[in-house]
Short mmCIF file of C-alpha atoms and ligand atoms in Angstrom, two decimals:
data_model
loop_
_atom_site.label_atom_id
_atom_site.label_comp_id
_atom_site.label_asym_id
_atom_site.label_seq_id
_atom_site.Cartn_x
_atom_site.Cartn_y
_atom_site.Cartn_z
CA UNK A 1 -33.16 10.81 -9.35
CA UNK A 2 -30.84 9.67 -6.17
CA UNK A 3 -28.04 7.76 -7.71
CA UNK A 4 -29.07 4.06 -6.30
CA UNK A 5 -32.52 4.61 -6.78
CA UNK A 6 -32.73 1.65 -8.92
CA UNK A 7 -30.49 -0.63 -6.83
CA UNK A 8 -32.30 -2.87 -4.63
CA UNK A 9 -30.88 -3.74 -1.56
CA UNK A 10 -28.61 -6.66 -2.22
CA UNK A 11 -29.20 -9.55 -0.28
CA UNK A 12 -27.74 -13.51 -0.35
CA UNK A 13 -29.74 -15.85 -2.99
CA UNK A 14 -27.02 -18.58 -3.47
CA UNK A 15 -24.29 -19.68 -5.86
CA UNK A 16 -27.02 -21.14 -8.12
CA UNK A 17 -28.49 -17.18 -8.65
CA UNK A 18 -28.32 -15.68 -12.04
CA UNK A 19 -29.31 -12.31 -10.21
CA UNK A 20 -25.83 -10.17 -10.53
CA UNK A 21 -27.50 -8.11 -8.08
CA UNK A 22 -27.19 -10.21 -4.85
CA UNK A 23 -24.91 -11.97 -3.46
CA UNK A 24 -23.72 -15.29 -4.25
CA UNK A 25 -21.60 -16.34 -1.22
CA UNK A 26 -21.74 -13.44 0.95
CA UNK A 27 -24.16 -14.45 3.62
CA UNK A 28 -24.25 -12.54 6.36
CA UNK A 29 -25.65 -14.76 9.14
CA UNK A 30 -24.25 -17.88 8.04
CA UNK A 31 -21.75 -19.08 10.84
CA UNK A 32 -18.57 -20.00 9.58
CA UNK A 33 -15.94 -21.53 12.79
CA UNK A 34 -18.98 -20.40 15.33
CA UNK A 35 -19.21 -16.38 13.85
CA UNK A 36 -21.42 -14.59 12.30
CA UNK A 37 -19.53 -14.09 8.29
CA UNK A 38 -20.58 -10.60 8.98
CA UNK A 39 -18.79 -10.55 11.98
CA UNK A 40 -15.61 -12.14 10.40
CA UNK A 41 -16.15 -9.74 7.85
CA UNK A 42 -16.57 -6.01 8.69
CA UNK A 43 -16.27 -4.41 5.34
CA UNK A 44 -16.09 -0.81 5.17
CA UNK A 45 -16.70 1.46 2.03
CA UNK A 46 -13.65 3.87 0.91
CA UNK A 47 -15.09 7.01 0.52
CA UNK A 48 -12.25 8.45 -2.15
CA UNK A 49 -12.71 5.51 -4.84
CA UNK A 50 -16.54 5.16 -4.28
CA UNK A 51 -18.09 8.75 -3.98
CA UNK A 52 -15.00 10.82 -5.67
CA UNK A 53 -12.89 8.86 -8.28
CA UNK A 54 -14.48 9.06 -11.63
CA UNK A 55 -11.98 6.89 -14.07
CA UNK A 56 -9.69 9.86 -14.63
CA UNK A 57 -6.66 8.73 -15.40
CA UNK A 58 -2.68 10.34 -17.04
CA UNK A 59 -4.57 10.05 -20.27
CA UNK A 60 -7.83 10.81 -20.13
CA UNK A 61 -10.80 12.29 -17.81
CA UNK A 62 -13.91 11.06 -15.84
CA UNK A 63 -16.20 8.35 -17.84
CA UNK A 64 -18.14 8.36 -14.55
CA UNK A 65 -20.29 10.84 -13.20
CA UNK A 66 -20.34 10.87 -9.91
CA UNK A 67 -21.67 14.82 -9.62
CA UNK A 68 -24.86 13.39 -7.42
CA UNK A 69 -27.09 15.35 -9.18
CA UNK A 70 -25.27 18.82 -7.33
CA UNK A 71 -22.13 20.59 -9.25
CA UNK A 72 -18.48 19.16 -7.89
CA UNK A 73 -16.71 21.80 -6.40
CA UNK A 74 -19.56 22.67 -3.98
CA UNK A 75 -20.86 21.83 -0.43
CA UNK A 76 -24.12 20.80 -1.93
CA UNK A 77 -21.99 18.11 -3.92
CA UNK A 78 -20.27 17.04 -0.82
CA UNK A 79 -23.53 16.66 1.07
CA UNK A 80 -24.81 14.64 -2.16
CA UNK A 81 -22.20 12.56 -1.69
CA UNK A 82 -22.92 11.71 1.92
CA UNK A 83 -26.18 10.92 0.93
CA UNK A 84 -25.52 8.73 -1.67
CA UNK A 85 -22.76 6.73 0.19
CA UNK A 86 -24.99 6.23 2.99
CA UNK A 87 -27.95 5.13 0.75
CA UNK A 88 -25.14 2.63 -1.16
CA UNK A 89 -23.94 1.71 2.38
CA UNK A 90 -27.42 0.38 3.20
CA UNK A 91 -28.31 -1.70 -0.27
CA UNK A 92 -24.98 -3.28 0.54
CA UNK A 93 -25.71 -4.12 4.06
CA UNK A 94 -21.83 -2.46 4.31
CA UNK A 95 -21.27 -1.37 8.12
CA UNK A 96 -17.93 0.69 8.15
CA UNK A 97 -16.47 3.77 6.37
CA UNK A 98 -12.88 5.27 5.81
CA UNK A 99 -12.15 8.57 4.65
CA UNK A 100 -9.71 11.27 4.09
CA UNK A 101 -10.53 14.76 5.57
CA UNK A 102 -10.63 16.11 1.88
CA UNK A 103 -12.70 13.11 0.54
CA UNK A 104 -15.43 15.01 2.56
CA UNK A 105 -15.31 18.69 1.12
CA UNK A 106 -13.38 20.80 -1.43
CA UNK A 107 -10.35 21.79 -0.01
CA UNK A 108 -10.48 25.45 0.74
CA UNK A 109 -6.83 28.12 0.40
CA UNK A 110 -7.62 28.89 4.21
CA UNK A 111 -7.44 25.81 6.31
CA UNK A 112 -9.81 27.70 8.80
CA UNK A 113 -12.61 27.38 5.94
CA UNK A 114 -11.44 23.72 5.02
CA UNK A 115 -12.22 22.87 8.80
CA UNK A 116 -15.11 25.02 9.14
CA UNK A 117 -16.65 22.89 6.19
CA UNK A 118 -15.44 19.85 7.52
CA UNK A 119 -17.33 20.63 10.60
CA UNK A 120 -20.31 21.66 8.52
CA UNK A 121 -20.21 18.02 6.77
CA UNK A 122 -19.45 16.08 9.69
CA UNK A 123 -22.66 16.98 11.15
CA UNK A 124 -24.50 15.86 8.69
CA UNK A 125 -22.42 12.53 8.83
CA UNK A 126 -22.99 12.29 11.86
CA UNK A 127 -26.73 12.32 11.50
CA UNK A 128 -26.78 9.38 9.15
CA UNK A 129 -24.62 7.37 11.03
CA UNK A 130 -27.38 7.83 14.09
CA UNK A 131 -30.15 7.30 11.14
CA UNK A 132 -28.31 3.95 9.66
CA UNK A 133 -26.07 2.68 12.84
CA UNK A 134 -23.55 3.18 10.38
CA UNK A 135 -19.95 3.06 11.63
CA UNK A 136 -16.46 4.73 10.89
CA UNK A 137 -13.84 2.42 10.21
CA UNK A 138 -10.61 4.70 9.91
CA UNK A 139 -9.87 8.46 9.19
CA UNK A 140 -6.72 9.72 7.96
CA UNK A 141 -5.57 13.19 6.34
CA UNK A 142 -4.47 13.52 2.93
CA UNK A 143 -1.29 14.82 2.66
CA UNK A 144 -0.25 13.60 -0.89
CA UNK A 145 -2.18 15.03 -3.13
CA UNK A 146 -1.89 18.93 -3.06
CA UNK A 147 1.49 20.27 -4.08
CA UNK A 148 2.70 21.57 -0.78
CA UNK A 149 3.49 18.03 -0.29
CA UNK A 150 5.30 17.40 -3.25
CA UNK A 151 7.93 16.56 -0.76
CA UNK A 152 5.92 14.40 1.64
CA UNK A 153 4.64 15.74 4.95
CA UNK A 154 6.36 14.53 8.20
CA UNK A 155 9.39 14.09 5.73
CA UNK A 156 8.99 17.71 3.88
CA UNK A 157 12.04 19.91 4.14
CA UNK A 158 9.45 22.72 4.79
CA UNK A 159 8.69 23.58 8.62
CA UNK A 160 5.69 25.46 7.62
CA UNK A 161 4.50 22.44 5.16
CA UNK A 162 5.19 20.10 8.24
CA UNK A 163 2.78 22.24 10.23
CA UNK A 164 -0.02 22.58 7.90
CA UNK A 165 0.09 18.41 7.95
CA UNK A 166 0.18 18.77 11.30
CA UNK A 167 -3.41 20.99 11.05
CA UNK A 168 -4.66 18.32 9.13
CA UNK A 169 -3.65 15.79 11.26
CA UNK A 170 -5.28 17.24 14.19
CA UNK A 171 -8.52 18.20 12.35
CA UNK A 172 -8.44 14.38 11.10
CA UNK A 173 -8.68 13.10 14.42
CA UNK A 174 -11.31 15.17 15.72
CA UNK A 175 -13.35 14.11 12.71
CA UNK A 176 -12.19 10.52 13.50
CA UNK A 177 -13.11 10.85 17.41
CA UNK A 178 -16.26 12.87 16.42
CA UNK A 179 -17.71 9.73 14.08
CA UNK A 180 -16.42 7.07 16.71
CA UNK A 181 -13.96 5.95 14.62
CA UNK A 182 -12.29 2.08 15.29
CA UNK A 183 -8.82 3.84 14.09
CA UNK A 184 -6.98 6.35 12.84
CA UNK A 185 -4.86 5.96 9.60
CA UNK A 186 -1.38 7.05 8.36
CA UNK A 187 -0.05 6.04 5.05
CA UNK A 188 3.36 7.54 3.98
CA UNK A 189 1.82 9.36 0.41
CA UNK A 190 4.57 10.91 -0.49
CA UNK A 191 6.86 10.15 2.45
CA UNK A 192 9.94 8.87 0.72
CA UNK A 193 12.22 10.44 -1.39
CA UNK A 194 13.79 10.41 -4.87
CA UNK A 195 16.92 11.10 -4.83
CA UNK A 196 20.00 10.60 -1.89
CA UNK A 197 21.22 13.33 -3.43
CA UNK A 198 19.08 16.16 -2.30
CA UNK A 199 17.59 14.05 1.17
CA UNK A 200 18.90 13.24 4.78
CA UNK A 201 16.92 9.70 5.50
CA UNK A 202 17.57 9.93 9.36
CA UNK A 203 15.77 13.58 9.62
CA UNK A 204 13.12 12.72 7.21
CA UNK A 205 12.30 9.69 9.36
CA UNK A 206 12.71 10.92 12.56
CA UNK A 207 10.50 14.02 12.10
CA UNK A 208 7.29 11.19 10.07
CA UNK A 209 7.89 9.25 14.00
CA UNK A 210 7.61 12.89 15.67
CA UNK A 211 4.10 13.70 13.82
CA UNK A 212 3.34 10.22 14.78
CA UNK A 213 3.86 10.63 18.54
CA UNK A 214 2.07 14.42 18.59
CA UNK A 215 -0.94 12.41 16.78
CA UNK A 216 -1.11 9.72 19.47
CA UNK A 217 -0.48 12.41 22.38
CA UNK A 218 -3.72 14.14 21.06
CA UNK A 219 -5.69 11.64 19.91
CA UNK A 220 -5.24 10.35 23.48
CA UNK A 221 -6.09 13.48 25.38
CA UNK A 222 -9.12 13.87 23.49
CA UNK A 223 -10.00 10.18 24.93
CA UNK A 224 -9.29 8.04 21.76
CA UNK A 225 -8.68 4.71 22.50
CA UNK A 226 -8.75 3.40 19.19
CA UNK A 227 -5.87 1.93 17.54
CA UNK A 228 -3.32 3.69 14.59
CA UNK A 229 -2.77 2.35 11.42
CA UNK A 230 -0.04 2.92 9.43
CA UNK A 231 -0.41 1.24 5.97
CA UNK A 232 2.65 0.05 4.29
CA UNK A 233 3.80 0.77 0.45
CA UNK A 234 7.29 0.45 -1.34
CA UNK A 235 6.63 3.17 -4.00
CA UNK A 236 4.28 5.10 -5.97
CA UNK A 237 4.11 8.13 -5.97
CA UNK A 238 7.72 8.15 -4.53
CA UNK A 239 10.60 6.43 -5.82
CA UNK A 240 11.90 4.99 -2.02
CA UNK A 241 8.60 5.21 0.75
CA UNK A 242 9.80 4.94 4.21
CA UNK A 243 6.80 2.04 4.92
CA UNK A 244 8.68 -0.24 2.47
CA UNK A 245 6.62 -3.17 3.63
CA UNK A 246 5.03 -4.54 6.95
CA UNK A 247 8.53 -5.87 8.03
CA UNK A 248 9.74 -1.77 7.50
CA UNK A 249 6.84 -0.22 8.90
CA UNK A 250 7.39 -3.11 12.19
CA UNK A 251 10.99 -1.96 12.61
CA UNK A 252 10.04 1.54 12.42
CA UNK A 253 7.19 1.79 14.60
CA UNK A 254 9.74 -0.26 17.23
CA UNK A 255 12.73 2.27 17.10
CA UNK A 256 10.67 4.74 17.47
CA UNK A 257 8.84 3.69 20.22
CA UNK A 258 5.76 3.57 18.82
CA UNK A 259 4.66 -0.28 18.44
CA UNK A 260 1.98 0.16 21.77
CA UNK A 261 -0.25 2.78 19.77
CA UNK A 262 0.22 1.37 15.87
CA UNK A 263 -1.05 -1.80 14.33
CA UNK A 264 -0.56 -2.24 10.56
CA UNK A 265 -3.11 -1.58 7.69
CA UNK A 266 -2.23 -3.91 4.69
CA UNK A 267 -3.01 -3.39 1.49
CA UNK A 268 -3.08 -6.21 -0.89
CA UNK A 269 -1.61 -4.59 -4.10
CA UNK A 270 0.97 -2.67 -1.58
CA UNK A 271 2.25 -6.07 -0.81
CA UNK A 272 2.34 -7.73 -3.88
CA UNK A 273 4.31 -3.70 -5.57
CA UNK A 274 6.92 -4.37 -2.87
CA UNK A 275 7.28 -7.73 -4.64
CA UNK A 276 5.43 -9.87 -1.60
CA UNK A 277 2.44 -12.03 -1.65
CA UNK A 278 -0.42 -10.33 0.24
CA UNK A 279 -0.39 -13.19 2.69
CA UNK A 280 3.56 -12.29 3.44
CA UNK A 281 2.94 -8.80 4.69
CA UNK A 282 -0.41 -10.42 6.92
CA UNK A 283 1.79 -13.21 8.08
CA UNK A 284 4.51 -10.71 8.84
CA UNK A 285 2.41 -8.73 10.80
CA UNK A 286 0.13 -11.27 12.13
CA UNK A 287 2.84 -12.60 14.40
CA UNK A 288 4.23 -9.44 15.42
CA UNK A 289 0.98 -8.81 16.52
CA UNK A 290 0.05 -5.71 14.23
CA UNK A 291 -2.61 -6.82 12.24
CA UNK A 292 -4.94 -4.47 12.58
CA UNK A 293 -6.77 -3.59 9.36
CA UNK A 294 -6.88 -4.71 5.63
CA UNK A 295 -7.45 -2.64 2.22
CA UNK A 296 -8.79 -5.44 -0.18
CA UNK A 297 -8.16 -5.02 -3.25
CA UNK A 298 -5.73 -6.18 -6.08
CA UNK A 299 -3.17 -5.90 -8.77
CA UNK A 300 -2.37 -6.37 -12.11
CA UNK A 301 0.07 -9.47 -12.87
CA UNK A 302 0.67 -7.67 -16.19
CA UNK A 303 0.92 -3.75 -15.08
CA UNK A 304 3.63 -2.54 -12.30
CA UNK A 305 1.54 -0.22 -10.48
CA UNK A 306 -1.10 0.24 -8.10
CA UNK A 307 -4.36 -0.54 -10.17
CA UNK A 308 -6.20 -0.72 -6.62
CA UNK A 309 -8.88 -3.46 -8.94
CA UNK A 310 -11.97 -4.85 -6.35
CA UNK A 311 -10.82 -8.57 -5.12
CA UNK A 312 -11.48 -11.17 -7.28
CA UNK A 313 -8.48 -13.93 -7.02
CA UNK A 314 -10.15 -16.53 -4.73
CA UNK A 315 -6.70 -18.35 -4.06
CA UNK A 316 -5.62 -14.48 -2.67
CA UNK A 317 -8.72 -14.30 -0.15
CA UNK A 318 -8.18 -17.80 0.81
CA UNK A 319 -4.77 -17.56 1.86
CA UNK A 320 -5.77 -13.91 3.02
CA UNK A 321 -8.21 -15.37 5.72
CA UNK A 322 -6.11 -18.24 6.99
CA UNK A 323 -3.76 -15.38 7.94
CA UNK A 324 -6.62 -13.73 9.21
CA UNK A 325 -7.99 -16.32 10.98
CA UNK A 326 -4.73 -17.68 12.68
CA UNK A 327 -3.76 -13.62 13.71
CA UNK A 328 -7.39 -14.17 15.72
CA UNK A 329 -9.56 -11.37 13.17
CA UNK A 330 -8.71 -7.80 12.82
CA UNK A 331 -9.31 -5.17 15.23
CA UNK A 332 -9.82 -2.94 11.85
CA UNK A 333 -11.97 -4.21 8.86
CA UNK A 334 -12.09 -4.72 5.36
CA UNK A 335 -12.04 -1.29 3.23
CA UNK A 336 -12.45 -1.86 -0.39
CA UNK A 337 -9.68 0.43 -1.35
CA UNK A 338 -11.06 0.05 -5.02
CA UNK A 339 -12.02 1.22 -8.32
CA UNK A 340 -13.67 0.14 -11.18
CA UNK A 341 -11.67 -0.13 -14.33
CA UNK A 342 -12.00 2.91 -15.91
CA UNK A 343 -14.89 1.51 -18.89
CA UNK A 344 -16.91 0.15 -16.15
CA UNK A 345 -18.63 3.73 -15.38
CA UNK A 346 -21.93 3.03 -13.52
CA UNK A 347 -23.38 3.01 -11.25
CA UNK A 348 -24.35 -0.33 -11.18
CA UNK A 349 -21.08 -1.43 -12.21
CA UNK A 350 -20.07 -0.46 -8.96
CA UNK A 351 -22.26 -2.03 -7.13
CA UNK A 352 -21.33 -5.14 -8.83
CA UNK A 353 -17.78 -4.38 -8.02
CA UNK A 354 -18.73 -4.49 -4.59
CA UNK A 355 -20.59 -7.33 -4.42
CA UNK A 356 -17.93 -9.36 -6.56
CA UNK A 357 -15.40 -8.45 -3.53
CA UNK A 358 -17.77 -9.61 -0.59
CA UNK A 359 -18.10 -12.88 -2.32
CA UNK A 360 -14.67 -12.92 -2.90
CA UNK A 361 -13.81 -12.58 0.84
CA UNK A 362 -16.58 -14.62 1.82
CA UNK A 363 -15.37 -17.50 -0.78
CA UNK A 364 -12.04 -17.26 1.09
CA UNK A 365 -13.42 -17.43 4.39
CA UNK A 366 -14.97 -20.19 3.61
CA UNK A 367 -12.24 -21.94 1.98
CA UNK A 368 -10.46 -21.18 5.07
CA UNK A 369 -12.32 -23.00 6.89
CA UNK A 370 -12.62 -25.84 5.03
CA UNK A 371 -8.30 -25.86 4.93
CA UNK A 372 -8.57 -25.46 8.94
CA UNK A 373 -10.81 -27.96 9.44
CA UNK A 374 -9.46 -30.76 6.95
CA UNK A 375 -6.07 -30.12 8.83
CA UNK A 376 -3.85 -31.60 6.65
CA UNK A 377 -1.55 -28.39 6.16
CA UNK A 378 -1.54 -27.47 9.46
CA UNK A 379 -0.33 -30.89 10.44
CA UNK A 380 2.40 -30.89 7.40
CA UNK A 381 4.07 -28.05 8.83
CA UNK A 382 4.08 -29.01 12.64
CA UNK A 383 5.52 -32.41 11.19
CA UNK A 384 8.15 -30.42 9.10
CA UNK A 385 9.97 -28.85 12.06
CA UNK A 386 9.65 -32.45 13.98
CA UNK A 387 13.19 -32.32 14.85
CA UNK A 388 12.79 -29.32 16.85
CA UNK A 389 10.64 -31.23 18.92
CA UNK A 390 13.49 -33.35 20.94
CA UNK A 391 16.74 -34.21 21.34
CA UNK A 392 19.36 -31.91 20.46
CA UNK A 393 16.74 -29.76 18.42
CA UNK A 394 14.69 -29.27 21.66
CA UNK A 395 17.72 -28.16 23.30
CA UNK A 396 18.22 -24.95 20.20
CA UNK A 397 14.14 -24.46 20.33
CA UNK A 398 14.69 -23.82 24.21
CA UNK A 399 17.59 -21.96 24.11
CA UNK A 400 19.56 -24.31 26.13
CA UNK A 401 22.59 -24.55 23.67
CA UNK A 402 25.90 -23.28 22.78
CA UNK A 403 27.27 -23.19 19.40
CA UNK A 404 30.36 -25.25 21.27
CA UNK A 405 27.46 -27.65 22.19
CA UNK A 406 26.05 -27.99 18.21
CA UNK A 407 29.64 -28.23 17.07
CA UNK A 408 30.83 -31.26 19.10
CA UNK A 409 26.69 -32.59 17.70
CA UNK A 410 27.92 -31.63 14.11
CA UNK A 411 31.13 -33.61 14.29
CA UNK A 412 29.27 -36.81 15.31
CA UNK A 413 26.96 -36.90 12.02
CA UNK A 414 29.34 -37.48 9.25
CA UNK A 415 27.04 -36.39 6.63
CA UNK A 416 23.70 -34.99 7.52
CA UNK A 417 20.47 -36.14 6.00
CA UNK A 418 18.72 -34.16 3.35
CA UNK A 419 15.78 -32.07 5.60
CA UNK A 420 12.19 -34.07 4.46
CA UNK A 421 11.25 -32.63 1.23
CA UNK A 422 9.13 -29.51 0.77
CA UNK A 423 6.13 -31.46 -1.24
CA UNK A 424 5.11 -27.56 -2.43
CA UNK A 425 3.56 -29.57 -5.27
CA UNK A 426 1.67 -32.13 -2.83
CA UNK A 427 0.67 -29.08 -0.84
CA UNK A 428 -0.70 -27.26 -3.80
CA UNK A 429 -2.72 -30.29 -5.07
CA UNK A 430 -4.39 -30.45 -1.36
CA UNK A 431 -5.48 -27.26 -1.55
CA UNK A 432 -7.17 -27.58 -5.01
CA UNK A 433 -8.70 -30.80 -3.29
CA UNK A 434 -10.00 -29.28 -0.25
CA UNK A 435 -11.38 -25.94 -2.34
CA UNK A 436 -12.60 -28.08 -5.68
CA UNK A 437 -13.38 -31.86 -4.11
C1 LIG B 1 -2.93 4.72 -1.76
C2 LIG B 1 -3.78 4.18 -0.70
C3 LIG B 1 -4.55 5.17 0.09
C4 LIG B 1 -4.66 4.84 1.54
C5 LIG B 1 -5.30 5.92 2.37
O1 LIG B 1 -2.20 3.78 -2.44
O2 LIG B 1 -3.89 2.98 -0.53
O3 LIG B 1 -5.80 5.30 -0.49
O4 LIG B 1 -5.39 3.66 1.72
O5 LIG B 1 -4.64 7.12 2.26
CO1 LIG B 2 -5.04 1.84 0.74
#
């Protein structure tokens, strides 16, 4: 029996539905600020978490079985897998997919039968994508999780691991290209290090913007106009990661020249490991102008790693899509970069795990809204920098001043007033009265 056999396709009955299989606030063709939600929302499904991880974890093994009905291991597993993502796709009315080239087939020792069975898969991708309109979000290669890059891949001290990412790389995009894909994806794995000891920084960095800038140079002569991602993390795996956070990854991508080609993809419970809020690292890259993608997911309060759990927090997704909103969307999507908790092993558990983080987005959207349109907060912090607006304040917001100038200004003001107060408190309570009243 196919795997969502006895899912129905999900569809939007209301926040009055007892009916855990449909959607509560995810309604596609509502209009929410004169778009389709669907269109705010492009939500892709990760192929890794949703077809391949089974609740193995450092202490125990798969409660799920995600085998497909075909033995793991096998091309007839990884075409069982296609088949049942797409099938999931559709009940969820989910448009976009990201992968990793090794989320597709087993890994192979020859890279020349890895790629031949990548090309074997993609065709059959390929097919249901022209069967379901179906679209690919982002590809990317892994290059984290077999040992050769124990020591990262653009940052490896091994030339010959550093061209075997490189293969990868380059079979990645023509994967990416071949499905039509919006973008194409790096996130540092294991580039980082653990000790100063044994590691020159500057190399290590300069050869991950190197594999960068062959990437775009072939990606580009192949006709890609898509954007890159890279996707910011501060650790985990690695002690130190080079993509500390979107202000990191920013300044990278700028010394290096490669801020034209790369947008950012951030991950909520990336953020909030590097000690952020997820709205930080969008805000961050929002007005740099690098927002181009978002993993949704979220962390654990009480555990310090990355428990990649499906979006729940509404206050998160609220303050998520104001950022989203004001950045003017995503040229990327929404990739549920998430798991089930490890007891929650079915299949319908994860299709409840999906729909719980569509609503969750579409609560926040909503919210949004309502925060954009009540206007209040917006108009708080225009009033807050009021003294920017003339005067001598003009002058600084212009650039028109010296710090001779603002020194003479300084003298004349005995004691300066206390700056108008914060009101974090007020602020808070008008949010709870916009999302609650
Ligand atoms: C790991 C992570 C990855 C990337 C893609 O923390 O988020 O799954 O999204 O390699
Ligand atoms: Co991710």
């Amino acid at each position: 029996m196919a795997a969502f056999e006895n899912i129905p396709a999900i569809r939007y009955e209301g926040a009055a539905s007892e009916n855990p299989l449909a959607f509560h606030f995810y309604d596609p063709e509502r209009i929410v600020l004169g778009r389709k939600m669907s269109e705010h929302l492009p939500f892709a499904m990760s192929w890794w978490h949703t077809l391949g991880a089974a609740g193995t974890d450092m202490f125990g093994r798969d409660t799920a079985d995600k085998s497909f009905g075909a033995e793991k291991g096998t091309m007839a597993h990884a075409r069982a897998k296609v088949d049942a993502g797409f099938d999931f796709m559709q009940k969820l009315g989910i448009r976009y997919f990201c992968f990793h080239d090794v989320d597709l087939v087993p890994e192979a020792d020859d890279i020349k039968e890895t790629n031949r069975r990548l090309d074997e898969i993609s065709d059959h991708i390929l097919a249901k994508m022209n069967e379901t309109g179906i679209k690919c979000l982002w590809g990317t290669a892994n290059l984290f999780s077999n040992p050769r890059y124990m020591n990262g891949a653009g940052s490896t001290n091994s030339a010959d691991v550093y061209c075997f990412a490189a293969a990868q790389v380059k079979k990645a995009i023509d994967l990416t290209v071949k499905f039509g894909g919006k973008a194409y994806l790096f996130w540092g794995g294991r580039e980082g290090y653990e000790t100063l000891l044994n590691t020159d920084v500057k190399f290590e960095q300069e050869n991950i913007a190197r594999l960068m800038h062959m990437a775009v140079d072939y990606a580009r002569s192949l006709g890609f106009t898509g954007d890159f991602f890279i996707e910011p993390k501060p650790k985990e795996p690695m002690k130190h990661q080079y993509d500390y956070d979107a202000a990191t990854a920013i300044g990278f991508l700028r010394e290096y020249g490669l801020d034209k080609d790369f947008k950012l993809n951030i991950e909520a419970n990336h953020a909030t490991l590097a000690g952020h809020t997820f709205e930080h690292d969008l805000r961050i890259a929002g007005m740099n102008g690098m927002l181009g993608s978002i993993d949704a997911n979220q962390g654990d309060p009480h555990l310090g790693w990355d428990t990649d759990e499906f979006p729940f927090d509404v206050y998160t997704a609220t303050y998520c899509m104001l950022e989203v909103l004001r950045a003017g969307g995503l040229t990327g999507g929404f990739n549920f970069d998430a798991k089930c908790r490890r007891p929650s092993y079915t299949m319908e558990d994860l299709v409840e795990s999906y729909i719980l983080g569509m609503d969750t987005y579409a609560l926040g959207l909503l919210n949004a809204e309502k925060i954009i349109k009540d206007g209040r907060l917006d108009a708080f912090v225009k009033e807050r920098y009021a003294s920017f607006e003339s005067g001598i304040g003009k002058k600084i917001r212009d650039g028109n001043s010296t710090l001779v100038e603002l020194a003479a200004y300084a003298d004349t003001l005995g004691a300066p007033a206390l700056p108008g107060s914060g009101k974090a408190e007020h602020l808070e309570a008008v949010v709870n009265q916009i999302l609650f009243g």
